[in-house]
Amino acid sequence: MEKNQELRNAWDFVEHTGISIFLTGKAGTGKTTFLRALKEHSNKRNVIVAPTGVAAMNAGGMTIHSFFQLPLSPFVPNANIKNRFDYSKEKRKIMRTLDLLIIDEISMVRADVLDAIDSVLRRFREPNKPFGGVQLLMIGDLQQLTPVVTPTEEELLQRYYDTPYFFGSKALRSINYVTIELTHVYRQQDETFITLLNNIREGNVSESDLQRLNQRYDPTFQPKQGSDYIRLTTHNRMAESYNEDQLRNLPTRAYTFSAETEGNFPEYNYPTDFNLTLKVGAQVMFIRNDNIGRFYNGRIGHVTYVDNEKISVLCPGDEEPFDVEAETWENTKYTLNEKTKQIEAEVQGTFKQYPLRLAWAITIHKSQGLTFEHAIIDAQASFASGQVYVALSRCKSLEGLVLASPIGNTAIINDSRVSDYISHQTEEAQKSISVLPTLKEEYYRQLLIEMFNFNDLKVYEAALFRVLTEFFFKYTKINALHKMALSDLENRVIGVSMKWEKTIKSMTTEQLQREDFKERIKKGALYFHSELTEIFSKTIPLTKEVETNNKVGAKRFDSTYTELKQTYDAKQDLLESMMEEDFTITNYLTRKQEAILNSIGDETERKRRKRRETKDSPAANKISTYEQSYILYKAGKSIEEIAKERGLTEGTIQGHLIPYINNGDIKLEDVIEEKKINIIKRIAKAVGRENGIKPIKEQCPSDITYNDINLVIKTTVP
């Protein structure tokens, strides 16, 4: 990524903007590598989904239909899939706190499926924003695998969509997203072969291209014993039949190994045969990578020894065969770790089998993502756009492939809708990339405006008020309170927030980053927190007590009341956190996620009750949050202990102690090691503070944190 500008652009769009991305590129350009890097290093909370079980397992995620609980039937625009509360609390938490949705193999995703995702995400997040405001990263190549659409599905979908491809999605067409095409090919090195593949991919095949390609046609070709040639076919039955014939013709004894499964592992997700039959001499392909470099996904070898307990395989280029051990695959689902507040993959079931499959032949579809030194390609019966390109692009070189059947123009199927779309998106991408620095700055501004936006509270309060007036009209006092709440919300909160938005939009990036404005943000958070407390702190608990025998009214009340209460609780928690911390993208996203989780969590009411009791205490009202931390520190508690007791971050506690350090009540050396202080002061003096503390952090040892730097600068550096 450091050497590839296209990959760096993709990273910047993902990490430093809220704009959705379509990451595409020829076979072998690093799309899968980028996904792995993103999984490991991204600061955004993300989930990976894919259209098929195999693709999901390869990407380390879940299928789209499983994660979003979608029906198998096509999605009709504006259809109601499920009520949001039909989903588990775990799933609601994950969706509510999601920053980034990664969809791998997007070329196989139909337009209606993307609209179904949009429908579900709107239920859990912001109903007026496409995909609920979640950023999308769509990875795939439209010139390779295409959406699977049956004739019945096509008849239904063409009433609503002009194309089954994902870019026909109505939700996707309503957002601005950037297309980044990776162009550097890592798989092939021969420029002549790369040019030939590009022409096939783009449907610009000349007679000379076909002539050069068909020079590799040899219908009588028979691989030498021990070579690693694999036959790529268009249909599954062709590959299976060829493998069975080859295995049957071997004179050696057959051994069958049955997989072991535990828990929930659906059959359609099996990575290889449940019953794997092998003989000495069988050509096999490894279907995953090992940890010590002996084999990788797609490597070809031959069985040199097999009995009921042992399998040995020799791969071309190796001097000696090696023993193969059974591997375990995991079927996962996304869960939320309540302690770390992170989205994690939880194992639901396992599949244990040798990481091998018979490999005299494989379908073009299953070869997706693999690389072969040598291949025999039988693509005469190609039936889908891009199949010939996928097959040919699996090979490292033109010399490494043999054609079992000649390839003519009729076998190279291209879709003009795809070509037109890519051409348009490429032009638009250049515009977006040219303004990337501005987009990164705007992301900060958008999040700041979002923090001071209370429109969702207004929507949910209005919805609850309508339910109360329709079904609970006898509760005149409560109805009057909500009528007043709506008015107060409009005048004292929404009106002021609109002024904030106008101010934020009018300011330069430098002005937004100034220390005095950061303090103003904290005061703004305090203002809105106080106003919302006055408007809702008594009204919401009183409303909980209303009752009705009308089932429709009761159901609507439960839904609207829960929406309002969770939104109010989350906003208050967020504002309370931002009253004490500087507004940064990382701080804001982290506190927002925590606030949402707390509002949905089982302990919400207990925390709220504890907070109300604290606030109602006369003694507590006289002690500021800064003083509480100072008192605990003077009582001998460490910053880590205070943070844990108060449910705040260590950085926040350090910030509380700054005034007391500046006043001489606390020695800085008692809070942070003197060695670190001297290092920070020396680097800060040399680097300067004009560009913030990031340049200082980059020069400091890894054990010095941003919190340490902030503490030293605010107490010692002029």
XYZ file of C-alpha atoms in Angstrom:
718
model
C 0.000 0.000 0.000
C 2.899 2.344 0.724
C 4.051 2.064 -2.909
C 0.642 2.045 -4.581
C -1.099 5.437 -4.849
C -4.436 3.849 -5.763
C -4.408 1.737 -2.610
C -3.400 4.767 -0.526
C -6.337 6.701 -1.983
C -8.672 3.844 -1.121
C -7.322 3.769 2.444
C -7.784 7.518 2.861
C -11.363 7.396 1.622
C -12.194 4.532 3.987
C -10.441 5.811 7.092
C -10.677 9.582 6.795
C -14.001 10.262 5.069
C -17.556 9.028 5.304
C -17.851 8.530 1.542
C -18.692 5.061 0.213
C -16.225 3.355 -2.126
C -16.398 0.865 -4.968
C -12.942 -0.716 -5.094
C -12.450 -2.533 -8.355
C -9.643 -3.657 -10.607
C -8.404 -6.424 -12.824
C -7.636 -9.869 -11.478
C -4.450 -9.893 -9.407
C -4.355 -6.167 -8.573
C -4.475 -6.504 -4.775
C -8.172 -6.201 -3.851
C -8.031 -9.174 -1.482
C -4.754 -7.965 0.027
C -6.326 -4.556 0.707
C -9.276 -6.210 2.460
C -6.932 -8.153 4.742
C -4.985 -4.988 5.602
C -8.206 -3.131 6.347
C -9.433 -5.884 8.674
C -6.202 -5.700 10.627
C -5.576 -1.969 10.811
C -8.820 0.004 10.387
C -9.993 2.149 13.298
C -13.607 1.946 12.141
C -16.052 -0.623 13.436
C -16.709 -2.837 10.441
C -18.510 -5.955 9.349
C -17.671 -8.031 6.255
C -20.412 -9.696 4.215
C -20.427 -11.494 0.850
C -23.090 -12.942 -1.444
C -22.091 -16.613 -1.081
C -20.934 -18.843 1.733
C -17.584 -19.582 0.090
C -16.905 -15.892 -0.590
C -17.919 -14.986 2.977
C -15.628 -17.624 4.453
C -12.714 -16.520 2.265
C -13.232 -12.920 3.368
C -13.654 -13.848 7.039
C -17.247 -12.633 7.274
C -20.853 -13.745 6.914
C -23.243 -14.070 4.011
C -25.405 -11.029 3.309
C -28.633 -12.955 3.805
C -27.487 -14.422 7.119
C -26.227 -11.190 8.663
C -29.178 -9.043 7.573
C -31.715 -11.884 7.974
C -33.058 -11.370 4.467
C -35.586 -13.652 2.781
C -34.338 -15.656 -0.185
C -36.983 -14.133 -2.448
C -36.198 -10.929 -4.402
C -36.679 -7.649 -2.561
C -39.343 -5.366 -3.946
C -38.558 -1.665 -3.338
C -40.461 -0.172 -0.379
C -41.355 -3.649 0.907
C -41.242 -4.172 4.664
C -38.773 -6.944 5.509
C -39.024 -7.101 9.280
C -39.694 -4.878 12.216
C -36.412 -3.779 13.749
C -37.311 -5.422 17.058
C -37.610 -8.801 15.307
C -33.808 -8.782 15.347
C -31.848 -9.853 18.406
C -30.543 -7.216 20.788
C -27.029 -8.317 19.806
C -27.707 -7.668 16.111
C -29.336 -4.310 16.867
C -26.296 -3.227 18.854
C -23.919 -4.161 16.050
C -25.919 -2.365 13.375
C -26.498 0.731 15.473
C -22.747 1.159 16.080
C -21.471 0.180 12.644
C -19.133 2.646 10.915
C -18.294 0.643 7.809
C -20.004 -2.165 5.907
C -17.628 -4.131 3.661
C -19.270 -6.108 0.848
C -16.875 -8.461 -0.900
C -17.518 -9.870 -4.399
C -19.968 -7.025 -5.021
C -20.213 -7.969 -8.711
C -22.355 -10.955 -7.677
C -24.762 -8.866 -5.572
C -28.090 -8.024 -7.220
C -29.474 -4.483 -7.104
C -32.498 -5.538 -5.022
C -30.264 -7.170 -2.388
C -28.396 -3.885 -1.913
C -31.751 -2.111 -1.509
C -32.788 -4.717 1.061
C -29.605 -3.923 3.038
C -30.529 -0.238 2.809
C -33.993 -0.992 4.183
C -32.646 -2.902 7.191
C -29.967 -0.337 8.066
C -32.452 2.539 7.930
C -34.527 0.754 10.590
C -31.621 0.631 13.003
C -29.952 3.920 12.342
C -30.954 7.095 10.537
C -34.174 6.398 8.584
C -33.763 9.392 6.277
C -30.250 8.491 5.100
C -29.358 5.833 2.510
C -27.976 2.751 4.260
C -28.785 4.469 7.547
C -25.717 6.671 7.142
C -23.308 3.700 7.113
C -20.251 3.986 4.875
C -19.947 1.192 2.291
C -16.815 -0.415 0.906
C -17.810 -2.536 -2.096
C -15.031 -4.756 -3.463
C -15.137 -6.672 -6.730
C -14.704 -6.693 -10.481
C -17.776 -6.381 -12.671
C -15.837 -7.923 -15.547
C -15.532 -11.185 -13.643
C -18.406 -12.840 -11.756
C -21.925 -11.563 -12.406
C -25.178 -11.670 -10.401
C -27.112 -14.923 -10.549
C -30.665 -14.146 -11.681
C -33.187 -16.899 -12.485
C -35.774 -16.307 -15.224
C -38.514 -15.962 -12.591
C -36.486 -13.421 -10.606
C -35.635 -11.522 -13.767
C -39.313 -11.249 -14.705
C -40.095 -9.720 -11.303
C -37.047 -7.473 -10.969
C -37.222 -5.895 -14.408
C -40.413 -4.136 -13.305
C -38.342 -2.159 -10.800
C -34.723 -2.197 -12.048
C -33.127 -1.460 -15.400
C -30.212 -3.760 -14.555
C -29.689 -6.605 -12.069
C -26.152 -5.394 -11.291
C -25.545 -3.788 -7.896
C -25.179 -0.330 -9.454
C -28.870 -0.470 -10.357
C -29.726 -0.170 -6.637
C -32.020 2.773 -5.965
C -30.337 3.439 -2.614
C -26.856 3.413 -4.151
C -27.932 5.814 -6.883
C -29.058 8.274 -4.215
C -25.571 8.690 -2.693
C -22.276 10.051 -3.912
C -19.674 7.315 -3.906
C -16.228 7.050 -5.404
C -14.921 4.317 -7.692
C -11.234 3.485 -7.300
C -9.802 1.136 -9.895
C -6.578 -0.705 -9.108
C -4.493 -0.954 -12.256
C -1.143 -2.450 -11.234
C -1.237 -6.206 -11.902
C 0.802 -8.267 -9.438
C -0.163 -11.730 -10.714
C 1.189 -11.494 -14.279
C 4.510 -9.977 -15.320
C 4.390 -10.443 -19.118
C 3.140 -7.170 -20.637
C 1.932 -8.944 -23.794
C -0.244 -11.299 -21.744
C -1.489 -8.437 -19.550
C -2.522 -6.470 -22.655
C -4.317 -9.515 -24.047
C -6.200 -10.026 -20.775
C -7.172 -6.335 -20.663
C -8.606 -6.506 -24.161
C -10.661 -9.578 -23.249
C -11.832 -7.967 -20.014
C -12.979 -4.832 -21.799
C -14.495 -6.617 -24.790
C -12.020 -5.104 -27.276
C -10.605 -8.334 -28.649
C -9.005 -8.090 -32.077
C -8.411 -10.859 -34.573
C -4.711 -10.753 -33.737
C -5.557 -11.184 -30.024
C -7.637 -14.276 -30.767
C -4.941 -15.610 -33.076
C -2.258 -15.175 -30.420
C -4.506 -16.764 -27.785
C -5.510 -19.732 -29.939
C -1.883 -20.571 -30.557
C -2.241 -22.189 -27.133
C -4.986 -24.503 -28.451
C -3.993 -28.176 -28.232
C -6.918 -30.655 -28.007
C -4.566 -33.638 -27.647
C -2.501 -32.183 -24.818
C -1.836 -34.592 -21.950
C 0.041 -33.292 -18.891
C 3.159 -35.197 -17.911
C 3.011 -37.345 -14.818
C 3.639 -35.177 -11.751
C 2.963 -31.842 -13.451
C 0.612 -29.289 -11.858
C -1.791 -28.630 -14.739
C -5.400 -28.082 -13.658
C -8.389 -28.061 -16.008
C -10.806 -25.114 -15.712
C -14.349 -25.865 -16.869
C -17.522 -23.825 -17.136
C -19.890 -26.226 -15.350
C -19.642 -28.059 -12.058
C -20.761 -31.415 -13.481
C -17.949 -31.279 -16.056
C -15.305 -30.767 -13.356
C -16.740 -33.441 -11.057
C -17.003 -35.988 -13.875
C -13.430 -35.369 -14.982
C -12.086 -35.717 -11.423
C -14.047 -38.925 -10.806
C -12.789 -40.470 -14.059
C -9.182 -39.608 -13.286
C -9.418 -40.974 -9.756
C -11.111 -44.159 -10.946
C -8.349 -44.801 -13.482
C -5.657 -44.814 -10.806
C -4.740 -48.441 -9.928
C -3.969 -47.623 -6.291
C -6.223 -48.186 -3.264
C -8.791 -45.523 -2.335
C -9.073 -44.061 1.152
C -11.992 -41.913 2.290
C -11.726 -39.286 5.030
C -14.930 -37.984 6.599
C -15.039 -34.474 7.991
C -15.863 -33.746 11.621
C -18.396 -31.010 12.309
C -19.381 -29.400 15.580
C -22.077 -26.867 16.328
C -23.728 -24.974 13.507
C -21.933 -25.343 10.181
C -24.377 -25.366 7.224
C -23.679 -27.836 4.444
C -23.665 -25.113 1.801
C -20.646 -23.560 3.567
C -18.501 -26.710 3.490
C -15.087 -25.612 2.127
C -14.364 -29.054 0.640
C -15.986 -32.485 0.311
C -17.420 -33.904 3.521
C -16.187 -37.305 2.323
C -12.798 -36.796 0.680
C -11.590 -39.809 -1.337
C -7.898 -39.979 -2.278
C -5.430 -42.386 -3.850
C -1.683 -42.358 -4.318
C -1.113 -40.412 -7.525
C -4.188 -38.219 -7.140
C -3.759 -34.587 -8.189
C -4.966 -32.314 -5.391
C -5.210 -28.625 -4.681
C -4.745 -27.002 -1.294
C -7.711 -24.856 -0.313
C -6.109 -22.696 2.340
C -2.759 -21.264 3.423
C -0.596 -22.813 6.117
C 1.449 -20.856 8.641
C 4.929 -21.985 7.598
C 4.820 -21.513 3.817
C 4.582 -25.136 2.630
C 1.303 -24.591 0.779
C -1.192 -21.891 -0.114
C -4.748 -21.657 -1.391
C -4.587 -22.911 -4.999
C -1.260 -24.755 -4.855
C -1.282 -28.014 -6.833
C 0.357 -31.240 -5.652
C 0.192 -35.025 -5.915
C -0.513 -37.588 -3.219
C 2.611 -39.729 -2.707
C 1.381 -41.700 0.292
C -2.008 -42.258 1.887
C -3.475 -44.606 4.484
C -6.146 -44.240 7.139
C -3.865 -42.110 9.311
C -1.554 -40.211 6.983
C -1.506 -38.175 3.739
C 1.723 -37.021 2.081
C 1.806 -34.597 -0.847
C 4.606 -33.557 -3.204
C 4.284 -30.195 -4.967
C 6.197 -29.237 -8.142
C 9.389 -27.425 -7.203
C 9.715 -29.217 -3.853
C 12.398 -31.850 -3.320
C 10.517 -33.857 -0.722
C 6.829 -34.562 -0.002
C 5.357 -33.362 3.289
C 2.629 -34.679 5.569
C -0.678 -32.851 5.494
C -2.611 -32.306 8.710
C -6.355 -31.825 9.010
C -7.437 -28.193 9.289
C -10.398 -26.608 11.060
C -12.677 -24.005 9.480
C -14.931 -21.845 11.602
C -18.467 -20.696 10.886
C -18.746 -17.332 12.601
C -21.302 -14.725 13.402
C -20.692 -11.172 14.586
C -21.191 -10.484 18.275
C -20.465 -7.599 20.572
C -17.909 -7.913 23.353
C -19.584 -6.132 26.277
C -16.253 -5.497 28.006
C -14.239 -4.132 25.096
C -17.292 -2.777 23.205
C -15.763 -4.204 20.016
C -17.483 -6.156 17.249
C -16.015 -9.659 17.210
C -16.513 -12.822 15.184
C -17.945 -15.567 17.419
C -17.523 -19.203 16.388
C -20.869 -20.959 15.836
C -19.535 -24.225 14.477
C -16.465 -25.924 13.038
C -15.612 -28.150 10.070
C -12.457 -30.282 10.329
C -11.055 -31.916 7.205
C -7.840 -32.177 5.209
C -7.352 -28.895 3.268
C -7.444 -30.671 -0.085
C -9.742 -31.255 -3.021
C -9.277 -33.303 -6.161
C -7.778 -30.967 -8.722
C -7.486 -32.475 -12.137
C -10.371 -30.066 -12.805
C -12.192 -27.173 -11.126
C -14.939 -24.814 -12.243
C -14.032 -21.326 -13.362
C -16.353 -20.005 -10.665
C -14.456 -21.830 -7.883
C -11.122 -20.686 -9.287
C -11.999 -17.094 -8.414
C -9.149 -15.532 -6.435
C -6.692 -18.363 -7.164
C -3.425 -18.285 -9.116
C -2.063 -21.201 -11.164
C 1.306 -21.788 -12.769
C -0.268 -24.104 -15.364
C -3.867 -24.593 -16.473
C -5.891 -26.308 -19.192
C -8.847 -24.106 -20.035
C -12.058 -25.473 -21.495
C -14.241 -22.360 -21.859
C -16.062 -23.233 -25.067
C -19.335 -23.602 -23.144
C -19.017 -20.276 -21.314
C -22.455 -18.917 -20.478
C -21.888 -15.762 -18.437
C -20.205 -12.425 -18.921
C -16.559 -12.484 -17.825
C -16.118 -16.272 -17.548
C -13.371 -16.469 -20.176
C -11.537 -13.547 -18.576
C -11.690 -15.134 -15.111
C -10.329 -18.429 -16.450
C -7.447 -16.894 -18.412
C -6.494 -14.436 -15.664
C -5.919 -17.268 -13.163
C -2.705 -18.074 -15.054
C 0.582 -16.331 -14.416
C 1.676 -16.481 -18.048
C 0.426 -17.209 -21.545
C 2.960 -20.028 -21.794
C 1.491 -21.631 -18.691
C -1.954 -22.201 -20.202
C -3.312 -24.649 -22.740
C -6.683 -24.323 -24.483
C -8.696 -27.549 -24.641
C -11.112 -25.827 -27.013
C -10.580 -22.815 -29.277
C -11.871 -19.461 -28.100
C -13.838 -17.356 -30.532
C -15.658 -14.045 -30.267
C -18.877 -15.811 -29.228
C -17.220 -17.219 -26.097
C -16.123 -13.773 -24.905
C -19.311 -12.385 -23.466
C -19.305 -8.776 -22.307
C -22.135 -6.667 -20.980
C -22.351 -3.148 -22.432
C -24.139 -1.954 -19.270
C -21.015 -2.809 -17.296
C -18.699 -1.086 -19.766
C -20.798 2.090 -19.799
C -21.006 2.146 -16.012
C -17.253 1.684 -15.526
C -16.464 4.391 -18.076
C -18.703 6.891 -16.280
C -17.437 5.946 -12.809
C -13.792 6.264 -13.848
C -14.381 9.875 -14.895
C -16.192 10.646 -11.632
C -13.469 8.974 -9.570
C -10.820 11.399 -10.821
C -12.940 14.318 -9.633
C -13.349 12.793 -6.158
C -9.673 11.926 -5.799
C -8.652 15.467 -6.743
C -10.654 16.881 -3.822
C -9.713 14.149 -1.308
C -7.968 16.573 1.096
C -11.116 18.709 1.196
C -13.313 15.653 1.718
C -11.172 14.587 4.685
C -11.626 18.028 6.253
C -15.361 17.924 5.576
C -15.676 14.603 7.409
C -14.557 16.279 10.638
C -17.058 19.062 10.030
C -19.895 16.606 9.306
C -19.335 14.686 12.528
C -19.265 17.897 14.531
C -22.573 18.981 12.995
C -23.955 15.506 13.672
C -23.142 15.807 17.374
C -25.263 18.957 17.599
C -28.103 17.571 15.487
C -31.265 16.627 17.381
C -33.706 16.024 14.544
C -34.047 12.319 15.350
C -35.170 13.224 18.892
C -37.778 15.532 17.405
C -39.026 12.799 15.051
C -39.352 10.197 17.805
C -40.943 12.655 20.249
C -43.503 13.677 17.611
C -44.260 10.013 16.847
C -44.771 9.201 20.534
C -46.988 12.265 21.002
C -49.215 11.110 18.120
C -49.600 7.682 19.708
C -50.408 9.217 23.099
C -53.069 11.555 21.720
C -54.653 8.730 19.706
C -54.659 5.897 22.226
C -53.859 7.455 25.625
C -55.945 10.629 25.560
C -57.156 10.077 29.129
C -53.618 10.819 30.392
C -54.090 14.553 30.009
C -51.143 15.556 32.196
C -48.675 13.344 30.321
C -50.020 14.496 26.966
C -49.602 18.104 28.079
C -46.007 17.391 29.119
C -45.206 15.957 25.697
C -46.861 18.853 23.921
C -44.673 21.206 25.935
C -41.627 18.989 25.290
C -42.159 19.273 21.536
C -42.386 23.045 21.777
C -39.342 23.340 24.048
C -37.376 20.964 21.860
C -38.065 23.118 18.818
C -37.311 26.462 20.475
C -34.539 25.676 22.951
C -32.711 22.841 21.209
C -33.425 22.564 17.468
C -33.279 26.315 16.920
C -29.955 26.633 18.721
C -28.522 23.558 16.970
C -29.302 25.146 13.591
C -27.249 28.167 14.618
C -24.414 25.836 15.568
C -24.617 24.156 12.166
C -24.484 27.510 10.405
C -21.482 28.574 12.487
C -19.600 25.309 11.881
C -20.173 25.500 8.123
C -18.886 29.067 7.998
C -15.614 28.342 9.802
C -12.332 27.301 8.233
C -10.650 24.031 9.144
C -7.984 25.934 11.093
C -10.646 27.770 13.102
C -12.425 24.523 13.947
C -9.180 23.062 15.317
C -8.324 26.006 17.566
C -8.189 25.368 21.300
C -10.665 28.139 22.123
C -13.239 26.627 19.759
C -12.711 23.172 21.253
C -13.591 24.662 24.634
C -16.637 26.257 23.051
C -17.704 22.806 21.786
C -17.541 21.480 25.342
C -19.695 24.353 26.560
C -22.142 23.668 23.730
C -22.373 20.033 24.798
C -23.060 21.193 28.362
C -25.827 23.547 27.177
C -27.667 20.910 25.161
C -27.226 18.290 27.862
C -28.803 20.620 30.421
C -31.686 21.569 28.120
C -32.505 17.965 27.232
C -32.345 16.992 30.894
C -34.857 19.692 31.772
C -37.180 18.736 28.903
C -37.144 14.940 29.191
C -35.719 13.759 32.527
C -39.147 13.669 34.214
C -41.393 13.333 31.177
C -39.922 10.058 29.883
C -40.109 8.122 33.211
C -43.689 9.322 33.816
C -44.734 8.207 30.332
C -43.574 4.661 31.038
C -46.524 4.196 33.413
C -49.340 4.636 30.846
C -51.533 1.610 30.067
C -54.098 0.561 27.485
C -56.088 -2.541 26.543
C -55.800 -1.680 22.851
C -53.226 -4.120 21.377
C -52.448 -1.916 18.397
C -51.967 1.113 20.646
C -49.823 -0.845 23.102
C -47.572 -2.136 20.306
C -47.146 1.287 18.752
C -46.455 2.808 22.171
C -43.762 0.234 22.997
C -42.050 0.916 19.691
C -42.157 4.734 19.765
C -41.368 4.960 23.487
C -38.332 2.686 23.085
C -37.117 4.698 20.093
C -37.363 7.971 22.005
C -35.830 6.675 25.210
C -32.882 4.954 23.532
C -32.181 7.995 21.357
C -32.409 10.362 24.340
C -30.189 8.165 26.536
C -27.564 7.786 23.801
C -27.483 11.509 23.037
C -27.154 12.443 26.689
C -24.328 9.966 27.259
C -22.537 11.266 24.187
C -22.906 14.915 25.192
C -21.731 14.121 28.708
C -18.579 12.494 27.335
C -17.880 15.355 24.920
C -18.262 17.905 27.741
C -15.015 16.501 29.102
C -13.000 15.449 26.025
C -11.640 17.348 23.046
C -13.639 16.755 19.900
C -11.645 14.509 17.559
C -12.922 12.013 15.008
C -11.655 9.055 17.031
C -13.006 10.394 20.332
C -16.378 11.196 18.831
C -16.885 7.862 17.032
C -15.774 5.899 20.083
C -18.019 7.806 22.521
C -20.945 7.685 20.110
C -20.666 3.907 19.833
C -20.381 3.493 23.591
C -23.382 5.748 24.151
C -25.534 3.785 21.731
C -24.494 0.497 23.313
C -25.310 1.800 26.780
C -28.729 2.986 25.628
C -29.600 -0.481 24.333
C -27.784 -2.467 27.022
C -29.338 -4.327 29.905
C -27.684 -2.077 32.480
C -29.016 1.155 31.040
C -31.702 1.728 33.624
C -29.384 0.956 36.515
C -26.810 3.442 35.216
C -29.467 6.070 34.633
C -30.898 5.605 38.109
C -27.438 5.850 39.647
C -26.755 9.033 37.669
C -30.073 10.586 38.702
C -29.421 9.718 42.337
C -25.978 11.318 42.106
C -27.378 14.455 40.524
C -30.171 14.679 43.077
C -27.667 14.575 45.917
C -27.003 18.132 47.272
C -23.386 17.258 48.012
C -22.794 15.900 44.528
C -24.256 19.010 42.926
C -21.596 21.111 44.607
C -18.707 18.984 43.334
C -17.726 19.285 39.694
C -16.539 16.310 37.703
C -13.000 17.774 37.816
C -13.152 17.989 41.625
C -14.383 14.418 41.953
C -11.335 13.153 40.057
C -9.025 15.426 42.091
C -10.456 14.185 45.409
C -10.005 10.545 44.368
C -6.432 11.269 43.220
C -5.522 12.971 46.515
C -7.014 9.950 48.296
C -4.202 7.908 46.795
C -5.898 6.319 43.826
C -4.087 5.952 40.510
C -5.392 7.452 37.285
C -6.224 3.954 36.072
C -8.233 3.232 39.245
C -10.092 6.559 39.052
C -10.975 5.988 35.397
C -12.318 2.531 36.173
C -14.337 3.734 39.171
C -15.835 6.705 37.325
C -16.414 4.884 34.033
C -14.258 7.390 32.141
C -11.074 7.111 30.080
C -7.623 7.642 31.587
C -7.150 10.559 29.180
C -10.263 12.239 30.575
C -9.010 11.833 34.146
C -5.644 13.297 33.164
C -7.515 16.249 31.643
C -9.386 16.754 34.931
C -6.088 17.091 36.788
C -4.569 19.737 34.487
C -5.966 22.782 36.405
C -4.652 21.349 39.670
C -1.200 20.786 38.148
C -1.135 24.343 36.821
C -2.199 25.644 40.265
C 0.570 23.683 41.989
C -1.846 21.393 43.878
C -0.387 18.376 42.080
C 3.123 17.819 40.752
C 3.293 16.847 37.092
C 6.085 14.382 37.945
C 3.653 12.490 40.168
C 1.257 11.939 37.247
C 3.740 11.132 34.468
C 7.347 9.932 34.565
C 9.941 12.712 34.501
C 11.785 10.938 31.679
C 8.679 11.131 29.486
C 8.138 14.780 30.402
C 11.631 15.723 29.259
C 11.298 13.787 25.996
C 7.949 15.411 25.177
C 9.157 18.910 26.023
C 12.292 18.485 23.896
C 10.390 17.151 20.864
C 7.586 19.718 21.200
C 10.160 22.504 21.194
C 11.881 21.109 18.111
C 8.745 20.228 16.109
C 6.490 23.064 17.195
C 2.754 23.015 17.805
C 1.520 24.680 14.633
C 0.268 21.382 13.162
C -1.154 19.933 16.390
C 0.289 17.114 18.451
C 0.359 14.399 15.762
C 3.843 15.427 14.476
C 5.050 15.364 18.074
C 3.602 11.878 18.609
C 5.310 10.600 15.474
C 8.722 11.572 16.922
C 8.064 10.149 20.402
C 8.784 6.591 21.575
C 5.823 4.209 21.249
C 5.184 4.102 25.018
C 4.326 7.833 25.041
C 0.618 8.320 24.316
C -1.355 11.228 22.914
C -2.759 11.714 26.437
C 0.769 12.040 27.844
C 1.688 14.647 25.214
C -1.523 16.596 25.776
C -0.941 16.629 29.535
C 2.657 17.873 29.285
C 1.876 20.518 26.647
C -1.033 21.968 28.591
C 0.932 22.172 31.824
C 4.473 23.083 30.777
C 4.772 24.214 27.143
C 3.937 27.915 26.576
